[in-house]
Amino acid sequence: MTEQSTLPLLAIEHAKKSFGNTEVLKDISLSVTPGEVVAIIGPSGGGKSTLLRCATLLETLDGGSLSFGDVQVAHDENGRAVYAGKDTIKKAKEQFGLVFQDFNLFPHYTVLKNVMDAPVSVLKRPRAEAEQHARELLAKMGLSGKEDMVPCELSGGQKQRVAIARALAMNPEILFFDEPTSALDPELTKEVLKVIRDLAAERMTMVIVTHEMKFARDVADRIVFMDGGFIVEEGPASSVIDNPQHQRTKSFLSNYEGE
């Protein structure tokens, strides 16, 4: 193992974020190591999605620091987050992929074009190479034969699997999922969770915001329970789900008993 791989792939320290007078992230520190699967759980409004949006640079932190491996994106200066320049941000964005709950596919692009577009336009990969890789990823997602369809011809589960293939096409070090099954019915949820389970088995580094507790327990190495803008409890997945220590965690998980 090289020296580089011992660095956390993601390190967030003392993250703070407010919208107006509402403090959404109050003092969050989280690191993710290579090959680790971290599930973030908690009630709506607890700060999970905001943390993910700050980690993936869709929102900026007010305070704290953020880095991907040795790429320092933001550092804390007198309680204020100061962001690096454009080139560093671009380098950081190449480290991760993001899968949204509502797919965010280009509706007028074919499935194949959705997957191969960014590697060609952003990473400047040769078109033939990007196409071959895209076809391999779609086959891996169980979508062979769908390459020439457009998103409106697909089921929700198929769209989400295209979205996962699109994220993987950029060869990210780490994948973020923001409630990837919340827009899907139970049958389609199973399809998508199977794909994520397979990626976990391959030791893909992932951070997953989810309401699927059984899935989180089975697939995640570590679970982070957030509420009120804080990390209330974190630990090995089975420990947090089966034997939570904090009363707030117990109360939250009691709603999922027997899932």
PDB file of C-alpha atoms in Angstrom:
ATOM      1  CA  MET A   1       0.000   0.000   0.000  1.00  0.00           C
ATOM      2  CA  THR A   2       1.418   3.391  -0.955  1.00  0.00           C
ATOM      3  CA  GLU A   3       1.782   6.310   1.424  1.00  0.00           C
ATOM      4  CA  GLN A   4      -0.857   8.208  -0.547  1.00  0.00           C
ATOM      5  CA  SER A   5      -3.544   5.571   0.044  1.00  0.00           C
ATOM      6  CA  THR A   6      -3.247   5.934   3.833  1.00  0.00           C
ATOM      7  CA  LEU A   7      -4.632   9.471   3.634  1.00  0.00           C
ATOM      8  CA  PRO A   8      -8.399   9.736   4.112  1.00  0.00           C
ATOM      9  CA  LEU A   9     -10.097  10.037   0.721  1.00  0.00           C
ATOM     10  CA  LEU A  10     -12.420  12.586   2.322  1.00  0.00           C
ATOM     11  CA  ALA A  11     -11.692  14.720   5.375  1.00  0.00           C
ATOM     12  CA  ILE A  12     -14.148  17.285   6.720  1.00  0.00           C
ATOM     13  CA  GLU A  13     -13.254  19.094   9.932  1.00  0.00           C
ATOM     14  CA  HIS A  14     -15.421  21.391  12.068  1.00  0.00           C
ATOM     15  CA  ALA A  15     -17.825  22.047   9.191  1.00  0.00           C
ATOM     16  CA  LYS A  16     -20.364  24.797   9.741  1.00  0.00           C
ATOM     17  CA  LYS A  17     -23.142  25.900   7.409  1.00  0.00           C
ATOM     18  CA  SER A  18     -26.111  28.223   7.873  1.00  0.00           C
ATOM     19  CA  PHE A  19     -28.941  29.284   5.609  1.00  0.00           C
ATOM     20  CA  GLY A  20     -30.034  32.702   6.832  1.00  0.00           C
ATOM     21  CA  ASN A  21     -30.385  32.428  10.610  1.00  0.00           C
ATOM     22  CA  THR A  22     -30.748  28.639  10.520  1.00  0.00           C
ATOM     23  CA  GLU A  23     -27.632  26.688  11.480  1.00  0.00           C
ATOM     24  CA  VAL A  24     -27.796  23.441   9.498  1.00  0.00           C
ATOM     25  CA  LEU A  25     -24.294  22.080  10.193  1.00  0.00           C
ATOM     26  CA  LYS A  26     -23.026  23.030  13.642  1.00  0.00           C
ATOM     27  CA  ASP A  27     -19.614  21.360  14.000  1.00  0.00           C
ATOM     28  CA  ILE A  28     -19.228  18.289  11.829  1.00  0.00           C
ATOM     29  CA  SER A  29     -16.005  16.315  11.432  1.00  0.00           C
ATOM     30  CA  LEU A  30     -15.973  13.226   9.225  1.00  0.00           C
ATOM     31  CA  SER A  31     -13.261  11.278   7.429  1.00  0.00           C
ATOM     32  CA  VAL A  32     -13.607   8.380   5.011  1.00  0.00           C
ATOM     33  CA  THR A  33     -10.756   5.976   4.255  1.00  0.00           C
ATOM     34  CA  PRO A  34     -10.135   4.124   0.969  1.00  0.00           C
ATOM     35  CA  GLY A  35     -12.499   1.166   0.480  1.00  0.00           C
ATOM     36  CA  GLU A  36     -14.834   2.247   3.277  1.00  0.00           C
ATOM     37  CA  VAL A  37     -18.624   2.449   2.935  1.00  0.00           C
ATOM     38  CA  VAL A  38     -20.185   5.049   5.241  1.00  0.00           C
ATOM     39  CA  ALA A  39     -23.952   5.372   5.593  1.00  0.00           C
ATOM     40  CA  ILE A  40     -25.365   8.639   6.940  1.00  0.00           C
ATOM     41  CA  ILE A  41     -28.767   8.241   8.588  1.00  0.00           C
ATOM     42  CA  GLY A  42     -31.068  10.490  10.579  1.00  0.00           C
ATOM     43  CA  PRO A  43     -34.325  12.431  10.464  1.00  0.00           C
ATOM     44  CA  SER A  44     -35.230  14.846   7.672  1.00  0.00           C
ATOM     45  CA  GLY A  45     -33.826  18.291   8.396  1.00  0.00           C
ATOM     46  CA  GLY A  46     -30.934  16.842  10.429  1.00  0.00           C
ATOM     47  CA  GLY A  47     -28.276  18.116   7.991  1.00  0.00           C
ATOM     48  CA  LYS A  48     -27.458  14.920   6.039  1.00  0.00           C
ATOM     49  CA  SER A  49     -28.085  16.243   2.534  1.00  0.00           C
ATOM     50  CA  THR A  50     -26.473  19.617   3.328  1.00  0.00           C
ATOM     51  CA  LEU A  51     -23.333  17.806   4.488  1.00  0.00           C
ATOM     52  CA  LEU A  52     -23.294  15.845   1.232  1.00  0.00           C
ATOM     53  CA  ARG A  53     -23.858  19.001  -0.844  1.00  0.00           C
ATOM     54  CA  CYS A  54     -20.978  20.751   0.941  1.00  0.00           C
ATOM     55  CA  ALA A  55     -18.709  17.720   0.485  1.00  0.00           C
ATOM     56  CA  THR A  56     -19.496  17.643  -3.256  1.00  0.00           C
ATOM     57  CA  LEU A  57     -19.054  21.420  -3.694  1.00  0.00           C
ATOM     58  CA  LEU A  58     -22.690  22.123  -4.551  1.00  0.00           C
ATOM     59  CA  GLU A  59     -22.730  24.339  -1.445  1.00  0.00           C
ATOM     60  CA  THR A  60     -19.871  26.145   0.299  1.00  0.00           C
ATOM     61  CA  LEU A  61     -19.038  25.765   3.968  1.00  0.00           C
ATOM     62  CA  ASP A  62     -19.177  28.845   6.197  1.00  0.00           C
ATOM     63  CA  GLY A  63     -16.493  27.442   8.494  1.00  0.00           C
ATOM     64  CA  GLY A  64     -14.232  24.414   8.690  1.00  0.00           C
ATOM     65  CA  SER A  65     -12.018  22.560   6.241  1.00  0.00           C
ATOM     66  CA  LEU A  66     -12.510  20.073   3.396  1.00  0.00           C
ATOM     67  CA  SER A  67     -10.009  17.932   1.537  1.00  0.00           C
ATOM     68  CA  PHE A  68      -9.906  14.958  -0.838  1.00  0.00           C
ATOM     69  CA  GLY A  69      -6.703  13.001  -0.248  1.00  0.00           C
ATOM     70  CA  ASP A  70      -3.909  15.560  -0.558  1.00  0.00           C
ATOM     71  CA  VAL A  71      -6.142  18.079  -2.357  1.00  0.00           C
ATOM     72  CA  GLN A  72      -7.082  20.777   0.180  1.00  0.00           C
ATOM     73  CA  VAL A  73     -10.320  22.361  -1.064  1.00  0.00           C
ATOM     74  CA  ALA A  74     -11.049  24.643   1.892  1.00  0.00           C
ATOM     75  CA  HIS A  75      -9.194  25.539   5.080  1.00  0.00           C
ATOM     76  CA  ASP A  76     -10.396  27.291   8.194  1.00  0.00           C
ATOM     77  CA  GLU A  77      -9.142  30.794   8.812  1.00  0.00           C
ATOM     78  CA  ASN A  78     -10.362  32.438  12.016  1.00  0.00           C
ATOM     79  CA  GLY A  79     -13.579  30.399  11.929  1.00  0.00           C
ATOM     80  CA  ARG A  80     -14.254  31.061   8.236  1.00  0.00           C
ATOM     81  CA  ALA A  81     -13.878  28.532   5.412  1.00  0.00           C
ATOM     82  CA  VAL A  82     -11.479  29.828   2.751  1.00  0.00           C
ATOM     83  CA  TYR A  83     -11.655  27.974  -0.562  1.00  0.00           C
ATOM     84  CA  ALA A  84      -8.762  27.182  -2.895  1.00  0.00           C
ATOM     85  CA  GLY A  85      -8.565  28.443  -6.467  1.00  0.00           C
ATOM     86  CA  LYS A  86     -10.292  27.172  -9.607  1.00  0.00           C
ATOM     87  CA  ASP A  87      -7.628  24.629 -10.559  1.00  0.00           C
ATOM     88  CA  THR A  88      -7.692  22.976  -7.131  1.00  0.00           C
ATOM     89  CA  ILE A  89     -11.503  22.856  -7.156  1.00  0.00           C
ATOM     90  CA  LYS A  90     -11.404  21.235 -10.612  1.00  0.00           C
ATOM     91  CA  LYS A  91      -8.891  18.655  -9.370  1.00  0.00           C
ATOM     92  CA  ALA A  92     -11.091  17.911  -6.349  1.00  0.00           C
ATOM     93  CA  LYS A  93     -14.182  17.435  -8.520  1.00  0.00           C
ATOM     94  CA  GLU A  94     -12.342  14.740 -10.476  1.00  0.00           C
ATOM     95  CA  GLN A  95     -11.962  12.736  -7.241  1.00  0.00           C
ATOM     96  CA  PHE A  96     -15.674  12.021  -6.699  1.00  0.00           C
ATOM     97  CA  GLY A  97     -18.950  11.085  -8.354  1.00  0.00           C
ATOM     98  CA  LEU A  98     -22.424  12.023  -7.127  1.00  0.00           C
ATOM     99  CA  VAL A  99     -25.694  10.145  -7.632  1.00  0.00           C
ATOM    100  CA  PHE A 100     -28.813  12.210  -6.946  1.00  0.00           C
ATOM    101  CA  GLN A 101     -32.179  10.979  -5.696  1.00  0.00           C
ATOM    102  CA  ASP A 102     -33.916  12.332  -8.831  1.00  0.00           C
ATOM    103  CA  PHE A 103     -31.366  10.938 -11.348  1.00  0.00           C
ATOM    104  CA  ASN A 104     -30.511  14.297 -13.050  1.00  0.00           C
ATOM    105  CA  LEU A 105     -30.002  12.640 -16.445  1.00  0.00           C
ATOM    106  CA  PHE A 106     -29.995  14.769 -19.594  1.00  0.00           C
ATOM    107  CA  PRO A 107     -33.495  14.032 -20.965  1.00  0.00           C
ATOM    108  CA  HIS A 108     -32.599  14.589 -24.637  1.00  0.00           C
ATOM    109  CA  TYR A 109     -29.406  12.456 -24.545  1.00  0.00           C
ATOM    110  CA  THR A 110     -29.432   8.716 -25.147  1.00  0.00           C
ATOM    111  CA  VAL A 111     -28.417   6.442 -22.282  1.00  0.00           C
ATOM    112  CA  LEU A 112     -25.003   5.939 -23.903  1.00  0.00           C
ATOM    113  CA  LYS A 113     -24.425   9.677 -24.408  1.00  0.00           C
ATOM    114  CA  ASN A 114     -25.453  10.398 -20.808  1.00  0.00           C
ATOM    115  CA  VAL A 115     -22.706   8.047 -19.600  1.00  0.00           C
ATOM    116  CA  MET A 116     -19.901   8.954 -22.011  1.00  0.00           C
ATOM    117  CA  ASP A 117     -20.455  12.718 -22.333  1.00  0.00           C
ATOM    118  CA  ALA A 118     -18.465  13.924 -19.288  1.00  0.00           C
ATOM    119  CA  PRO A 119     -15.406  11.688 -19.855  1.00  0.00           C
ATOM    120  CA  VAL A 120     -15.163  13.126 -23.391  1.00  0.00           C
ATOM    121  CA  SER A 121     -15.973  16.785 -22.635  1.00  0.00           C
ATOM    122  CA  VAL A 122     -14.425  17.133 -19.150  1.00  0.00           C
ATOM    123  CA  LEU A 123     -11.618  14.551 -19.048  1.00  0.00           C
ATOM    124  CA  LYS A 124     -10.900  14.819 -22.805  1.00  0.00           C
ATOM    125  CA  ARG A 125     -10.878  11.034 -23.248  1.00  0.00           C
ATOM    126  CA  PRO A 126     -10.875   9.727 -26.834  1.00  0.00           C
ATOM    127  CA  ARG A 127     -14.478   9.156 -27.909  1.00  0.00           C
ATOM    128  CA  ALA A 128     -13.962   5.479 -28.831  1.00  0.00           C
ATOM    129  CA  GLU A 129     -12.354   4.727 -25.466  1.00  0.00           C
ATOM    130  CA  ALA A 130     -15.119   6.571 -23.567  1.00  0.00           C
ATOM    131  CA  GLU A 131     -17.789   4.721 -25.534  1.00  0.00           C
ATOM    132  CA  GLN A 132     -16.253   1.314 -24.843  1.00  0.00           C
ATOM    133  CA  HIS A 133     -16.010   2.102 -21.129  1.00  0.00           C
ATOM    134  CA  ALA A 134     -19.609   3.379 -21.084  1.00  0.00           C
ATOM    135  CA  ARG A 135     -20.885   0.196 -22.750  1.00  0.00           C
ATOM    136  CA  GLU A 136     -18.974  -1.939 -20.215  1.00  0.00           C
ATOM    137  CA  LEU A 137     -20.460   0.020 -17.311  1.00  0.00           C
ATOM    138  CA  LEU A 138     -23.984  -0.223 -18.715  1.00  0.00           C
ATOM    139  CA  ALA A 139     -23.541  -4.001 -19.106  1.00  0.00           C
ATOM    140  CA  LYS A 140     -22.375  -4.151 -15.484  1.00  0.00           C
ATOM    141  CA  MET A 141     -25.549  -2.276 -14.468  1.00  0.00           C
ATOM    142  CA  GLY A 142     -27.705  -4.794 -16.363  1.00  0.00           C
ATOM    143  CA  LEU A 143     -28.571  -2.253 -19.057  1.00  0.00           C
ATOM    144  CA  SER A 144     -27.168  -3.843 -22.223  1.00  0.00           C
ATOM    145  CA  GLY A 145     -29.561  -3.142 -25.081  1.00  0.00           C
ATOM    146  CA  LYS A 146     -30.746   0.167 -23.574  1.00  0.00           C
ATOM    147  CA  GLU A 147     -27.888   2.293 -24.951  1.00  0.00           C
ATOM    148  CA  ASP A 148     -29.972   4.057 -27.626  1.00  0.00           C
ATOM    149  CA  MET A 149     -33.000   4.775 -25.429  1.00  0.00           C
ATOM    150  CA  VAL A 150     -33.661   8.171 -23.862  1.00  0.00           C
ATOM    151  CA  PRO A 151     -34.436   8.523 -20.136  1.00  0.00           C
ATOM    152  CA  CYS A 152     -38.221   8.853 -20.552  1.00  0.00           C
ATOM    153  CA  GLU A 153     -38.278   5.288 -21.977  1.00  0.00           C
ATOM    154  CA  LEU A 154     -36.724   3.829 -18.802  1.00  0.00           C
ATOM    155  CA  SER A 155     -38.123   2.843 -15.404  1.00  0.00           C
ATOM    156  CA  GLY A 156     -36.970   4.778 -12.349  1.00  0.00           C
ATOM    157  CA  GLY A 157     -34.675   1.929 -11.339  1.00  0.00           C
ATOM    158  CA  GLN A 158     -33.100   1.859 -14.798  1.00  0.00           C
ATOM    159  CA  LYS A 159     -32.606   5.649 -14.725  1.00  0.00           C
ATOM    160  CA  GLN A 160     -30.855   5.407 -11.374  1.00  0.00           C
ATOM    161  CA  ARG A 161     -28.589   2.638 -12.685  1.00  0.00           C
ATOM    162  CA  VAL A 162     -27.711   4.869 -15.675  1.00  0.00           C
ATOM    163  CA  ALA A 163     -26.923   7.638 -13.178  1.00  0.00           C
ATOM    164  CA  ILE A 164     -24.604   5.291 -11.267  1.00  0.00           C
ATOM    165  CA  ALA A 165     -22.890   4.241 -14.523  1.00  0.00           C
ATOM    166  CA  ARG A 166     -22.477   7.925 -15.413  1.00  0.00           C
ATOM    167  CA  ALA A 167     -20.816   8.637 -12.051  1.00  0.00           C
ATOM    168  CA  LEU A 168     -18.508   5.609 -12.414  1.00  0.00           C
ATOM    169  CA  ALA A 169     -17.519   6.653 -15.953  1.00  0.00           C
ATOM    170  CA  MET A 170     -15.379   9.419 -14.444  1.00  0.00           C
ATOM    171  CA  ASN A 171     -13.327   6.801 -12.510  1.00  0.00           C
ATOM    172  CA  PRO A 172     -13.932   8.541  -9.173  1.00  0.00           C
ATOM    173  CA  GLU A 173     -12.028   7.696  -5.996  1.00  0.00           C
ATOM    174  CA  ILE A 174     -15.223   8.073  -3.964  1.00  0.00           C
ATOM    175  CA  LEU A 175     -18.947   7.919  -4.784  1.00  0.00           C
ATOM    176  CA  PHE A 176     -21.608   9.939  -2.971  1.00  0.00           C
ATOM    177  CA  PHE A 177     -25.266   8.908  -2.984  1.00  0.00           C
ATOM    178  CA  ASP A 178     -28.016  11.258  -1.796  1.00  0.00           C
ATOM    179  CA  GLU A 179     -30.972   9.016  -0.875  1.00  0.00           C
ATOM    180  CA  PRO A 180     -30.600   7.062  -4.137  1.00  0.00           C
ATOM    181  CA  THR A 181     -33.849   5.101  -3.693  1.00  0.00           C
ATOM    182  CA  SER A 182     -36.204   7.725  -2.252  1.00  0.00           C
ATOM    183  CA  ALA A 183     -37.914   8.309  -5.627  1.00  0.00           C
ATOM    184  CA  LEU A 184     -38.390   4.567  -6.291  1.00  0.00           C
ATOM    185  CA  ASP A 185     -41.000   1.981  -5.382  1.00  0.00           C
ATOM    186  CA  PRO A 186     -39.893  -1.067  -3.319  1.00  0.00           C
ATOM    187  CA  GLU A 187     -39.274  -3.326  -6.326  1.00  0.00           C
ATOM    188  CA  LEU A 188     -37.106  -0.772  -8.121  1.00  0.00           C
ATOM    189  CA  THR A 189     -35.372   0.071  -4.829  1.00  0.00           C
ATOM    190  CA  LYS A 190     -34.143  -3.533  -4.670  1.00  0.00           C
ATOM    191  CA  GLU A 191     -32.571  -3.231  -8.153  1.00  0.00           C
ATOM    192  CA  VAL A 192     -30.593  -0.140  -7.214  1.00  0.00           C
ATOM    193  CA  LEU A 193     -29.542  -1.407  -3.782  1.00  0.00           C
ATOM    194  CA  LYS A 194     -28.196  -4.579  -5.424  1.00  0.00           C
ATOM    195  CA  VAL A 195     -25.944  -2.459  -7.643  1.00  0.00           C
ATOM    196  CA  ILE A 196     -24.658  -0.546  -4.601  1.00  0.00           C
ATOM    197  CA  ARG A 197     -24.108  -3.831  -2.703  1.00  0.00           C
ATOM    198  CA  ASP A 198     -22.040  -5.117  -5.641  1.00  0.00           C
ATOM    199  CA  LEU A 199     -19.930  -1.927  -5.629  1.00  0.00           C
ATOM    200  CA  ALA A 200     -19.404  -2.314  -1.873  1.00  0.00           C
ATOM    201  CA  ALA A 201     -18.234  -5.903  -2.451  1.00  0.00           C
ATOM    202  CA  GLU A 202     -15.655  -4.490  -4.898  1.00  0.00           C
ATOM    203  CA  ARG A 203     -14.520  -2.088  -2.119  1.00  0.00           C
ATOM    204  CA  MET A 204     -15.646   1.060  -3.890  1.00  0.00           C
ATOM    205  CA  THR A 205     -15.385   3.920  -1.406  1.00  0.00           C
ATOM    206  CA  MET A 206     -18.896   5.297  -0.851  1.00  0.00           C
ATOM    207  CA  VAL A 207     -20.808   7.755   1.312  1.00  0.00           C
ATOM    208  CA  ILE A 208     -24.534   7.018   1.227  1.00  0.00           C
ATOM    209  CA  VAL A 209     -27.303   9.139   2.730  1.00  0.00           C
ATOM    210  CA  THR A 210     -30.149   6.647   3.132  1.00  0.00           C
ATOM    211  CA  HIS A 211     -33.401   5.821   4.917  1.00  0.00           C
ATOM    212  CA  GLU A 212     -32.918   2.099   4.178  1.00  0.00           C
ATOM    213  CA  MET A 213     -31.814   0.869   7.602  1.00  0.00           C
ATOM    214  CA  LYS A 214     -31.480  -2.844   6.811  1.00  0.00           C
ATOM    215  CA  PHE A 215     -29.412  -1.987   3.737  1.00  0.00           C
ATOM    216  CA  ALA A 216     -27.236   0.387   5.808  1.00  0.00           C
ATOM    217  CA  ARG A 217     -26.615  -2.308   8.412  1.00  0.00           C
ATOM    218  CA  ASP A 218     -25.784  -4.954   5.794  1.00  0.00           C
ATOM    219  CA  VAL A 219     -23.614  -2.884   3.456  1.00  0.00           C
ATOM    220  CA  ALA A 220     -21.975  -0.049   5.398  1.00  0.00           C
ATOM    221  CA  ASP A 221     -18.757  -0.434   7.373  1.00  0.00           C
ATOM    222  CA  ARG A 222     -19.689   2.551   9.499  1.00  0.00           C
ATOM    223  CA  ILE A 223     -22.903   4.401  10.253  1.00  0.00           C
ATOM    224  CA  VAL A 224     -23.120   8.090  11.106  1.00  0.00           C
ATOM    225  CA  PHE A 225     -26.340   9.232  12.793  1.00  0.00           C
ATOM    226  CA  MET A 226     -27.017  12.958  12.342  1.00  0.00           C
ATOM    227  CA  ASP A 227     -29.643  15.098  14.010  1.00  0.00           C
ATOM    228  CA  GLY A 228     -29.954  18.811  14.614  1.00  0.00           C
ATOM    229  CA  GLY A 229     -26.810  19.630  12.663  1.00  0.00           C
ATOM    230  CA  PHE A 230     -24.562  17.391  14.772  1.00  0.00           C
ATOM    231  CA  ILE A 231     -23.170  13.865  14.515  1.00  0.00           C
ATOM    232  CA  VAL A 232     -24.964  12.297  17.478  1.00  0.00           C
ATOM    233  CA  GLU A 233     -23.483   8.816  17.181  1.00  0.00           C
ATOM    234  CA  GLU A 234     -21.222   6.863  14.850  1.00  0.00           C
ATOM    235  CA  GLY A 235     -19.648   3.438  14.815  1.00  0.00           C
ATOM    236  CA  PRO A 236     -19.617   0.029  13.129  1.00  0.00           C
ATOM    237  CA  ALA A 237     -22.877  -0.451  11.219  1.00  0.00           C
ATOM    238  CA  SER A 238     -24.227  -3.422  13.157  1.00  0.00           C
ATOM    239  CA  SER A 239     -23.400  -1.784  16.524  1.00  0.00           C
ATOM    240  CA  VAL A 240     -25.217   1.466  15.745  1.00  0.00           C
ATOM    241  CA  ILE A 241     -28.290  -0.231  14.246  1.00  0.00           C
ATOM    242  CA  ASP A 242     -28.603  -3.152  16.671  1.00  0.00           C
ATOM    243  CA  ASN A 243     -27.245  -1.577  19.830  1.00  0.00           C
ATOM    244  CA  PRO A 244     -27.426   2.235  19.681  1.00  0.00           C
ATOM    245  CA  GLN A 245     -25.917   4.015  22.673  1.00  0.00           C
ATOM    246  CA  HIS A 246     -27.565   7.418  22.428  1.00  0.00           C
ATOM    247  CA  GLN A 247     -31.221   7.912  23.371  1.00  0.00           C
ATOM    248  CA  ARG A 248     -31.888  10.023  20.259  1.00  0.00           C
ATOM    249  CA  THR A 249     -30.514   7.237  18.031  1.00  0.00           C
ATOM    250  CA  LYS A 250     -32.651   4.650  19.837  1.00  0.00           C
ATOM    251  CA  SER A 251     -35.743   6.795  19.380  1.00  0.00           C
ATOM    252  CA  PHE A 252     -35.059   7.304  15.659  1.00  0.00           C
ATOM    253  CA  LEU A 253     -34.344   3.620  14.991  1.00  0.00           C
ATOM    254  CA  SER A 254     -37.452   2.453  16.868  1.00  0.00           C
ATOM    255  CA  ASN A 255     -39.443   3.693  13.850  1.00  0.00           C
ATOM    256  CA  TYR A 256     -37.627   1.153  11.655  1.00  0.00           C
ATOM    257  CA  GLU A 257     -37.949  -1.938  13.818  1.00  0.00           C
ATOM    258  CA  GLY A 258     -38.845  -4.994  11.840  1.00  0.00           C
ATOM    259  CA  GLU A 259     -37.930  -3.391   8.510  1.00  0.00           C
TER     260      GLU A 259
END
